[in-house]
């Protein structure tokens, strides 16, 4: 069953079409890669899907329900949550408190939220830093904190926006393993924006390519690297 259906989604900023008639769907449990040059409209599409912007046109259907214009916190309660390309933890709060904020999407009990937060900090390997100030973490750990925070909302679907951006190869590898572990454990569908083609090829079952706001191609990783239009618009120049 399709857990997410994007139907003819467009988003205009003045005269600029940041997304233009984008359609695709995702099956439950899969990992979809979303790639394309800078400015292609990847982050805007995440914003349209998760309620940060209403789409100018088209429909976003999650788990059988039309979301158009639904607020992000309601979307989160339905089970869909995103991470941010520019990670912005609550710097003056502890690592644990940051993750508890995610958990409080689902429970009103601080005790339960604390338990969930510890559990998810273990998943990402940060439990030993739970009392550190979030603002003092290096970038690699801030990215893991971001993943723990969204996992703590107990989602059905995660949208990860350049969660490996700015990381060294060893740190990226940890994130790749984390994404694969989340898939392995089951129950969570993932859409991943990522520039590192080797990483995206390894983790994605399918890939959607955006270019100038439009869907340029969709297919398996093999189909995408062999797609002439994709090579010309994106892969040829950057990789
Ligand atoms: N809030 C906004 N207001 C005006 N233009 C925006 C806004 N957000 C994004 N854009 C523009 O939309 C286009 C797509 O941006 P973005 O979705 O961030 O691309 P990507 O994530 O693929 O790099 C860019 O031209 C960007 O400048
Ligand atoms: Mg972006």
XYZ file of N, CA and C and ligand atoms in Angstrom:
745
model
N 0.844 -1.203 0.000
C 0.000 0.000 0.000
C 0.877 1.250 0.000
N 0.456 2.266 -0.786
C 1.225 3.516 -0.797
C 0.990 4.247 0.518
N 2.072 4.586 1.218
C 1.913 5.355 2.461
C 1.896 6.839 2.160
N 2.593 7.221 1.058
C 2.640 8.636 0.683
C 2.394 8.778 -0.812
N 1.462 9.648 -1.161
C 1.218 9.960 -2.570
C 1.339 11.466 -2.770
N 2.244 11.832 -3.666
C 2.413 13.237 -4.040
C 1.763 13.368 -5.406
N 0.740 14.217 -5.495
C -0.014 14.303 -6.752
C 0.017 15.720 -7.299
N 0.778 15.911 -8.373
C 0.809 17.199 -9.101
C 1.084 18.378 -8.169
N 2.065 18.213 -7.288
C 2.359 19.286 -6.328
C 3.193 20.393 -6.984
N 2.712 21.624 -6.853
C 3.467 22.803 -7.272
C 3.553 23.755 -6.094
N 4.679 24.477 -6.031
C 4.823 25.532 -5.022
C 5.456 26.752 -5.680
N 4.741 27.855 -5.645
C 5.239 29.085 -6.259
C 5.669 30.071 -5.180
N 6.836 30.700 -5.415
C 7.242 31.863 -4.619
C 7.255 33.027 -5.587
N 6.231 33.884 -5.550
C 6.114 34.911 -6.589
C 6.062 34.225 -7.939
N 6.947 34.607 -8.835
C 6.950 34.009 -10.168
C 7.768 32.730 -10.258
N 8.445 32.370 -9.163
C 9.336 31.193 -9.216
C 8.578 29.917 -8.838
N 8.672 28.903 -9.725
C 8.076 27.606 -9.398
C 9.147 26.752 -8.730
N 9.165 26.743 -7.394
C 10.165 25.938 -6.676
C 9.856 24.449 -6.808
N 8.566 24.123 -6.922
C 8.126 22.762 -7.283
C 7.076 22.926 -8.372
N 7.170 22.066 -9.383
C 6.270 22.210 -10.522
C 5.706 20.855 -10.926
N 4.440 20.621 -10.588
C 3.719 19.427 -11.022
C 4.468 18.125 -10.691
N 4.888 18.002 -9.432
C 5.655 16.818 -9.006
C 4.691 15.726 -8.521
N 4.839 14.529 -9.064
C 4.025 13.384 -8.646
C 4.907 12.153 -8.441
N 4.695 11.450 -7.354
C 5.265 10.111 -7.161
C 4.633 9.518 -5.913
N 4.828 8.230 -5.718
C 4.287 7.640 -4.491
C 5.321 6.726 -3.857
N 5.118 6.444 -2.574
C 6.054 5.606 -1.823
C 5.307 4.473 -1.134
N 5.897 3.294 -1.202
C 5.337 2.129 -0.517
C 5.839 2.097 0.922
N 5.016 1.531 1.790
C 5.368 1.430 3.198
C 6.698 0.696 3.390
N 7.556 1.257 4.230
C 8.804 0.585 4.609
C 9.979 0.836 3.700
N 9.739 1.488 2.570
C 10.830 1.675 1.607
C 11.710 2.874 1.975
N 12.883 2.942 1.339
C 13.706 4.152 1.391
C 13.732 4.760 -0.007
N 13.279 6.019 -0.107
C 13.302 6.754 -1.367
C 14.388 7.817 -1.282
N 15.253 7.890 -2.281
C 16.233 8.969 -2.347
C 15.643 10.127 -3.140
N 15.942 11.357 -2.714
C 15.499 12.548 -3.456
C 16.753 13.358 -3.754
N 17.084 13.468 -5.042
C 18.336 14.133 -5.416
C 18.067 15.231 -6.457
N 19.110 16.001 -6.727
C 19.011 17.075 -7.712
C 19.940 18.204 -7.324
N 20.261 19.082 -8.277
C 21.196 20.181 -8.012
C 20.687 21.118 -6.920
N 21.578 21.940 -6.363
C 21.151 22.964 -5.411
C 20.086 23.839 -6.051
N 19.035 24.145 -5.297
C 17.965 24.989 -5.817
C 16.932 24.221 -6.627
N 17.059 22.891 -6.691
C 16.132 22.069 -7.496
C 14.726 22.012 -6.889
N 14.630 22.314 -5.586
C 13.306 22.302 -4.939
C 13.114 21.144 -3.969
N 14.206 20.494 -3.557
C 14.105 19.321 -2.677
C 13.567 19.712 -1.294
N 14.201 20.725 -0.692
C 13.772 21.154 0.644
C 12.353 21.713 0.598
N 12.029 22.455 -0.471
C 10.666 22.991 -0.613
C 9.654 21.857 -0.654
N 9.981 20.774 -1.350
C 9.059 19.638 -1.421
C 8.856 19.036 -0.025
N 9.951 18.894 0.750
C 9.807 18.423 2.137
C 8.874 19.356 2.915
N 9.045 20.665 2.716
C 8.199 21.633 3.429
C 6.737 21.482 3.031
N 6.486 21.242 1.739
C 5.105 21.061 1.270
C 4.509 19.763 1.814
N 5.325 18.726 1.914
C 4.820 17.428 2.368
C 4.497 17.473 3.862
N 5.370 18.138 4.646
C 5.239 18.051 6.107
C 4.475 19.229 6.710
N 3.918 20.106 5.873
C 3.008 21.135 6.368
C 3.640 22.481 6.678
N 4.957 22.625 6.425
C 5.579 23.931 6.686
C 5.131 24.955 5.642
N 4.857 24.504 4.416
C 4.178 25.337 3.416
C 2.989 24.549 2.886
N 1.851 25.220 2.670
C 0.805 24.535 1.894
C 1.240 24.511 0.431
N 1.042 23.408 -0.283
C 1.357 23.431 -1.719
C 0.453 24.449 -2.420
N 0.986 25.122 -3.461
C 0.146 26.056 -4.232
C -0.890 25.279 -5.036
N -0.487 24.117 -5.504
C -1.401 23.225 -6.239
C -1.070 21.793 -5.874
N -2.019 20.906 -6.113
C -1.752 19.477 -5.960
C -2.096 18.963 -4.571
N -1.928 17.666 -4.403
C -2.312 17.002 -3.159
C -1.163 16.203 -2.557
N -1.125 16.207 -1.225
C -0.218 15.337 -0.469
C -1.105 14.391 0.326
N -1.004 13.095 0.034
C -1.859 12.121 0.715
C -0.969 11.172 1.514
N -1.138 11.225 2.842
C -0.315 10.415 3.730
C -1.217 9.426 4.458
N -0.884 8.148 4.334
C -1.637 7.124 5.045
C -3.140 7.246 4.742
N -3.455 7.534 3.485
C -4.843 7.596 3.050
C -5.547 8.910 3.352
N -4.829 9.889 3.914
C -5.466 11.138 4.313
C -4.823 12.333 3.607
N -5.685 13.217 3.086
C -5.172 14.401 2.391
C -4.681 15.421 3.409
N -3.414 15.869 3.272
C -2.829 16.747 4.295
C -2.860 18.218 3.948
N -3.121 18.550 2.687
C -2.942 19.925 2.199
C -3.252 20.994 3.243
N -2.214 21.737 3.625
C -2.434 22.859 4.544
C -2.484 22.462 6.013
N -2.356 21.174 6.321
C -2.372 20.752 7.729
C -1.089 21.227 8.416
N -1.208 21.684 9.668
C -0.058 22.213 10.402
C 0.970 21.111 10.693
N 2.267 21.499 10.738
C 3.316 20.492 10.978
C 3.125 19.657 12.236
N 2.608 20.270 13.324
C 2.467 19.472 14.550
C 1.371 18.419 14.402
N 0.347 18.740 13.605
C -0.702 17.741 13.356
C -0.174 16.643 12.438
N 0.626 17.056 11.452
C 1.241 16.080 10.540
C 2.134 15.138 11.348
N 2.854 15.709 12.303
C 3.740 14.919 13.172
C 2.922 13.915 13.990
N 1.792 14.357 14.499
C 0.926 13.442 15.271
C 0.400 12.306 14.399
N 0.186 12.605 13.111
C -0.249 11.540 12.194
C 0.881 10.568 11.889
N 2.125 10.985 12.200
C 3.242 10.056 12.055
C 4.261 10.415 10.999
N 4.271 11.675 10.567
C 5.287 12.050 9.564
C 6.095 13.227 10.091
N 7.415 13.095 10.073
C 8.269 14.130 10.662
C 9.552 14.273 9.859
N 10.093 15.493 9.836
C 11.280 15.772 9.033
C 12.451 16.222 9.901
N 13.656 16.091 9.361
C 14.816 16.752 9.960
C 15.146 17.961 9.099
N 15.983 18.839 9.629
C 16.339 20.090 8.940
C 17.750 20.009 8.395
N 17.888 20.548 7.173
C 19.214 20.626 6.529
C 20.162 21.418 7.428
N 19.690 22.575 7.907
C 20.478 23.350 8.875
C 19.976 22.947 10.254
N 20.716 22.036 10.914
C 20.242 21.524 12.205
C 20.172 22.663 13.207
N 19.086 22.716 13.955
C 18.923 23.790 14.930
C 18.376 23.224 16.228
N 19.266 22.554 17.005
C 18.820 22.051 18.302
C 18.528 23.229 19.235
N 17.757 22.969 20.267
C 17.542 23.977 21.307
C 18.844 24.006 22.104
N 19.714 24.974 21.724
C 21.129 24.934 22.113
C 21.349 24.960 23.617
N 20.459 25.659 24.328
C 20.680 25.816 25.777
C 20.034 24.703 26.585
N 19.367 23.796 25.893
C 18.801 22.633 26.580
C 19.764 21.453 26.443
N 19.601 20.499 27.339
C 20.449 19.303 27.267
C 20.049 18.461 26.063
N 20.950 17.552 25.712
C 20.687 16.588 24.649
C 19.399 15.820 24.965
N 19.274 15.371 26.204
C 18.074 14.611 26.599
C 16.803 15.442 26.418
N 16.844 16.697 26.881
C 15.649 17.549 26.779
C 15.251 17.768 25.327
N 16.239 17.934 24.449
C 15.929 18.110 23.028
C 15.147 16.918 22.486
N 15.540 15.729 22.888
C 14.864 14.529 22.377
C 13.506 14.362 23.057
N 13.430 14.787 24.322
C 12.127 14.739 25.023
C 11.091 15.610 24.320
N 11.532 16.744 23.743
C 10.606 17.617 23.005
C 9.938 16.815 21.879
N 10.728 15.985 21.203
C 10.146 15.114 20.176
C 9.141 14.142 20.773
N 9.536 13.516 21.882
C 8.679 12.493 22.497
C 7.360 13.081 22.984
N 7.372 14.360 23.378
C 6.158 14.992 23.914
C 5.087 15.222 22.852
N 5.448 14.975 21.585
C 4.446 14.979 20.511
C 3.419 13.867 20.743
N 3.826 12.835 21.439
C 3.022 11.608 21.552
C 2.488 11.371 22.957
N 3.125 11.987 23.979
C 2.717 11.728 25.363
C 2.736 13.025 26.168
N 1.885 13.132 27.161
C 1.900 14.289 28.048
C 2.735 14.039 29.293
N 3.251 12.829 29.436
C 3.982 12.461 30.650
C 5.484 12.676 30.466
N 6.062 13.503 31.351
C 7.519 13.742 31.262
C 8.292 12.460 31.519
N 7.766 11.615 32.393
C 8.455 10.356 32.711
C 8.530 9.460 31.470
N 7.384 9.330 30.810
C 7.363 8.504 29.594
C 8.256 9.133 28.521
N 8.167 10.472 28.388
C 8.980 11.164 27.379
C 10.467 10.935 27.642
N 10.847 10.954 28.920
C 12.255 10.744 29.278
C 12.703 9.330 28.896
N 11.831 8.373 29.159
C 12.170 6.975 28.801
C 12.340 6.821 27.293
N 11.394 7.391 26.547
C 11.483 7.307 25.074
C 12.767 7.983 24.601
N 13.069 9.152 25.183
C 14.251 9.911 24.758
C 15.531 9.107 24.999
N 15.642 8.487 26.179
C 16.833 7.670 26.465
C 16.960 6.526 25.451
N 15.813 5.914 25.186
C 15.784 4.780 24.249
C 16.317 5.220 22.861
N 15.825 6.358 22.388
C 16.227 6.810 21.049
C 17.664 7.345 21.040
N 18.107 7.902 22.158
C 19.512 8.328 22.233
C 20.430 7.109 22.161
N 19.987 5.993 22.734
C 20.764 4.746 22.608
C 20.826 4.312 21.154
N 19.687 4.410 20.454
C 19.625 3.987 19.046
C 20.674 4.731 18.209
N 20.817 6.044 18.457
C 21.769 6.818 17.648
C 23.169 6.874 18.277
N 23.335 6.263 19.437
C 24.665 6.216 20.062
C 25.054 7.494 20.793
N 24.073 8.200 21.343
C 24.384 9.458 22.051
C 23.974 9.426 23.517
N 23.582 8.254 24.021
C 23.032 8.210 25.376
C 24.059 8.646 26.418
N 25.360 8.432 26.097
C 26.406 8.838 27.047
C 26.560 10.364 27.113
N 25.888 11.094 26.212
C 25.976 12.562 26.225
C 24.645 13.207 26.592
N 23.761 12.452 27.231
C 22.402 12.961 27.431
C 22.365 14.234 28.271
N 23.358 14.444 29.139
C 23.338 15.659 29.976
C 24.138 16.814 29.396
N 24.780 16.602 28.231
C 25.534 17.688 27.602
C 24.572 18.750 27.068
N 25.063 19.977 26.940
C 24.271 21.013 26.270
C 24.268 20.737 24.769
N 23.074 20.787 24.162
C 22.965 20.457 22.736
C 23.816 21.386 21.877
N 23.885 22.663 22.276
C 24.631 23.643 21.477
C 26.122 23.368 21.413
N 26.640 22.590 22.355
C 28.076 22.316 22.389
C 28.496 21.090 21.597
N 27.559 20.378 21.012
C 27.916 19.154 20.287
C 28.562 19.489 18.943
N 29.541 18.695 18.513
C 30.067 18.850 17.154
C 29.014 18.445 16.123
N 29.224 18.857 14.869
C 28.198 18.686 13.835
C 27.728 17.234 13.686
N 28.669 16.276 13.737
C 28.296 14.865 13.555
C 27.290 14.421 14.610
N 27.507 14.880 15.844
C 26.601 14.490 16.933
C 25.303 15.295 16.893
N 25.383 16.537 16.397
C 24.137 17.313 16.251
C 23.206 16.642 15.248
N 23.794 16.071 14.183
C 22.974 15.367 13.175
C 22.327 14.127 13.797
N 23.086 13.414 14.632
C 22.514 12.234 15.302
C 21.417 12.645 16.273
N 21.631 13.758 16.970
C 20.624 14.269 17.893
C 19.329 14.563 17.137
N 19.483 15.144 15.955
C 18.330 15.468 15.109
C 17.555 14.183 14.764
N 18.287 13.117 14.462
C 17.620 11.850 14.138
C 16.928 11.285 15.389
N 17.601 11.375 16.540
C 16.985 10.884 17.785
C 15.699 11.657 18.092
N 15.745 12.965 17.871
C 14.560 13.804 18.146
C 13.372 13.373 17.287
N 13.616 13.129 15.999
C 12.477 12.731 15.151
C 12.037 11.298 15.452
N 12.977 10.417 15.776
C 12.590 9.045 16.133
C 11.714 9.044 17.391
N 12.000 9.990 18.294
C 11.245 10.048 19.554
C 9.783 10.425 19.336
N 9.450 10.988 18.167
C 8.040 11.279 17.874
C 7.300 10.006 17.464
N 8.006 8.897 17.411
C 7.462 7.586 17.044
C 6.724 7.633 15.701
N 7.497 8.008 14.651
C 6.884 8.252 13.340
C 6.634 6.970 12.555
N 5.748 7.108 11.534
C 5.620 6.076 10.502
C 6.506 6.439 9.324
N 6.787 7.741 9.203
C 7.571 8.189 8.073
C 8.528 9.306 8.467
N 9.796 9.151 8.044
C 10.848 10.127 8.305
C 11.286 10.768 7.005
N 11.477 12.088 7.025
C 12.058 12.780 5.873
C 13.361 13.411 6.340
N 14.460 12.946 5.792
C 15.785 13.368 6.257
C 16.416 14.296 5.221
N 16.626 15.579 5.608
C 17.139 16.572 4.660
C 18.644 16.761 4.865
N 19.427 16.195 3.962
C 20.898 16.289 3.977
C 21.465 15.987 5.359
N 21.073 14.830 5.863
C 21.469 14.464 7.219
C 22.966 14.078 7.279
N 23.581 13.906 6.092
C 25.034 13.647 6.054
C 25.831 14.880 5.642
N 25.136 15.982 5.375
C 25.825 17.189 4.913
C 26.840 17.674 5.942
N 28.069 17.934 5.504
C 29.095 18.468 6.393
C 29.793 17.419 7.244
N 29.462 16.154 7.040
C 30.089 15.098 7.846
C 31.292 14.499 7.127
N 32.237 13.969 7.915
C 33.365 13.261 7.293
C 32.917 11.841 6.946
N 33.738 11.109 6.149
C 33.286 9.789 5.685
C 32.907 8.820 6.808
N 33.637 8.840 7.912
C 33.314 7.912 9.013
C 31.967 8.270 9.642
N 31.734 9.579 9.809
C 30.456 10.016 10.391
C 29.292 9.706 9.443
N 29.534 9.918 8.128
C 28.491 9.607 7.139
C 28.142 8.135 7.186
N 29.169 7.295 7.324
C 28.946 5.851 7.371
C 28.051 5.485 8.562
N 28.263 6.159 9.688
C 27.411 5.889 10.866
C 25.955 6.234 10.577
N 25.747 7.346 9.876
C 24.371 7.756 9.544
C 23.751 6.758 8.549
N 24.553 6.324 7.573
C 24.057 5.327 6.606
C 23.596 4.077 7.352
N 24.428 3.614 8.281
C 24.064 2.409 9.051
C 22.802 2.636 9.871
N 22.686 3.845 10.420
C 21.512 4.193 11.211
C 20.252 4.127 10.338
N 20.322 4.681 9.144
C 19.168 4.671 8.222
C 18.819 3.228 7.847
N 19.843 2.421 7.585
C 19.598 1.016 7.219
C 19.041 0.224 8.413
N 19.522 0.537 9.623
C 18.998 -0.127 10.826
C 17.527 0.215 11.049
N 17.188 1.488 10.821
C 15.784 1.918 10.982
C 14.901 1.121 10.022
N 15.374 0.956 8.795
C 14.606 0.172 7.811
C 14.468 -1.287 8.263
N 15.606 -1.825 8.720
C 15.655 -3.229 9.145
C 14.667 -3.514 10.275
N 14.586 -2.565 11.231
C 13.676 -2.764 12.366
C 12.220 -2.714 11.935
N 11.960 -2.043 10.787
C 10.609 -2.066 10.209
C 9.696 -0.991 10.778
N 8.613 -0.735 10.050
C 7.586 0.176 10.539
C 7.808 1.640 10.180
N 8.988 1.989 9.655
C 9.239 3.390 9.318
C 9.673 3.506 7.849
N 8.942 4.327 7.102
C 9.261 4.623 5.705
C 10.171 5.852 5.702
N 11.179 5.896 4.804
C 12.122 7.018 4.846
C 12.316 7.654 3.473
N 12.312 8.974 3.457
C 12.703 9.717 2.251
C 13.954 10.519 2.608
N 14.971 10.408 1.766
C 16.287 10.927 2.118
C 16.809 11.855 1.024
N 17.051 13.119 1.372
C 17.734 14.041 0.465
C 19.222 13.943 0.756
N 20.022 13.710 -0.275
C 21.453 13.538 -0.033
C 22.234 13.813 -1.325
N 23.377 14.514 -1.180
C 24.194 14.800 -2.364
C 25.208 13.696 -2.665
N 25.604 12.958 -1.632
C 26.617 11.914 -1.824
C 25.985 10.747 -2.591
N 26.362 10.627 -3.883
C 25.702 9.635 -4.739
C 25.978 8.209 -4.303
N 27.199 7.956 -3.796
C 27.507 6.589 -3.340
C 26.573 6.215 -2.198
N 26.372 7.162 -1.283
C 25.491 6.902 -0.135
C 24.057 6.684 -0.607
N 23.577 7.544 -1.475
C 22.168 7.464 -1.884
C 21.918 6.174 -2.671
N 22.907 5.751 -3.448
C 22.780 4.499 -4.211
C 22.691 3.299 -3.279
N 23.440 3.371 -2.173
C 23.470 2.232 -1.251
C 22.172 2.083 -0.471
N 21.583 3.211 -0.110
C 20.441 3.100 0.801
C 19.092 3.089 0.100
N 19.005 3.635 -1.126
C 17.689 3.843 -1.744
C 17.235 2.646 -2.559
N 15.944 2.328 -2.443
C 15.355 1.356 -3.364
C 14.949 2.046 -4.653
N 14.456 3.277 -4.499
C 14.120 4.094 -5.664
C 14.627 5.500 -5.431
N 14.784 6.219 -6.542
C 15.282 7.595 -6.463
C 14.403 8.479 -7.337
N 14.050 9.659 -6.809
C 13.385 10.700 -7.607
C 14.407 11.815 -7.820
N 14.510 12.281 -9.059
C 15.433 13.375 -9.374
C 14.632 14.629 -9.666
N 14.936 15.707 -8.935
C 14.310 17.007 -9.223
C 15.317 17.886 -9.947
N 14.814 18.697 -10.866
C 15.648 19.680 -11.557
C 14.776 20.887 -11.877
N 15.211 22.074 -11.440
C 14.421 23.309 -11.628
C 12.967 23.112 -11.211
N 12.759 22.413 -10.100
C 11.414 22.253 -9.550
C 10.607 21.115 -10.142
N 11.072 20.554 -11.270
C 10.303 19.486 -11.926
C 10.908 18.120 -11.647
N 10.059 17.083 -11.698
C 10.592 15.721 -11.604
C 11.219 15.371 -12.941
N 12.539 15.165 -12.907
C 13.259 14.856 -14.143
C 13.242 13.352 -14.408
N 13.303 12.560 -13.340
C 13.343 11.105 -13.521
C 12.981 10.425 -12.220
N 12.570 9.154 -12.341
C 12.316 8.318 -11.170
C 12.680 6.895 -11.557
N 13.338 6.174 -10.644
C 13.657 4.791 -10.963
C 14.545 4.166 -9.910
N 15.028 2.964 -10.208
C 15.980 2.319 -9.312
C 17.314 3.061 -9.424
N 18.201 2.892 -8.435
C 19.513 3.547 -8.534
C 20.203 3.249 -9.875
N 20.124 2.004 -10.348
C 20.758 1.638 -11.631
C 20.145 2.432 -12.775
N 18.811 2.513 -12.783
C 18.145 3.267 -13.857
C 18.547 4.738 -13.826
N 18.691 5.280 -12.626
C 18.999 6.718 -12.497
C 20.410 7.028 -12.986
N 21.395 6.203 -12.604
C 22.768 6.525 -13.058
C 22.932 6.320 -14.557
N 22.036 5.541 -15.154
C 22.127 5.319 -16.605
C 21.167 6.200 -17.401
N 20.503 7.121 -16.712
C 19.529 7.997 -17.386
C 20.273 9.210 -17.965
N 20.208 9.359 -19.275
C 20.988 10.393 -19.959
C 20.630 11.804 -19.469
N 19.342 12.057 -19.293
C 18.900 13.394 -18.859
C 19.433 13.704 -17.458
N 19.483 12.681 -16.592
C 19.980 12.883 -15.226
C 21.482 13.140 -15.251
N 22.175 12.391 -16.067
C 23.633 12.564 -16.173
C 23.937 13.987 -16.642
N 23.194 14.454 -17.635
C 23.441 15.789 -18.172
C 23.083 16.882 -17.163
N 21.960 16.729 -16.470
C 21.494 17.804 -15.583
C 22.221 17.812 -14.246
N 22.705 16.656 -13.797
C 23.164 16.592 -12.409
C 24.454 15.805 -12.238
N 24.410 14.547 -12.625
C 25.538 13.679 -12.294
C 26.790 14.053 -13.065
N 26.628 14.378 -14.338
C 27.781 14.669 -15.188
C 28.621 15.801 -14.657
N 27.946 16.865 -14.182
C 28.685 18.050 -13.770
C 29.290 17.919 -12.375
N 28.587 17.212 -11.478
C 29.013 17.260 -10.083
C 29.763 16.004 -9.639
N 29.656 14.908 -10.389
C 30.210 13.656 -9.861
C 31.078 12.939 -10.877
N 10.693 30.724 1.376
C 11.132 30.961 0.134
N 10.880 32.120 -0.516
C 11.312 32.357 -1.780
N 12.034 31.454 -2.501
C 12.321 30.291 -1.915
C 11.900 29.960 -0.577
N 12.328 28.707 -0.274
C 12.987 28.272 -1.357
N 12.989 29.206 -2.343
C 13.578 29.071 -3.665
O 13.068 27.880 -4.233
C 14.075 27.222 -4.984
C 14.269 25.814 -4.459
O 14.915 25.887 -3.192
P 15.127 24.601 -2.271
O 13.847 23.895 -2.153
O 15.780 25.066 -1.028
O 16.137 23.725 -3.160
P 17.108 22.514 -2.759
O 16.733 22.054 -1.394
O 16.886 21.504 -3.825
O 18.509 23.055 -2.811
C 15.327 28.085 -4.912
O 15.376 28.914 -6.050
C 15.085 28.884 -3.647
O 15.754 30.118 -3.706
Mg 17.809 21.896 0.380
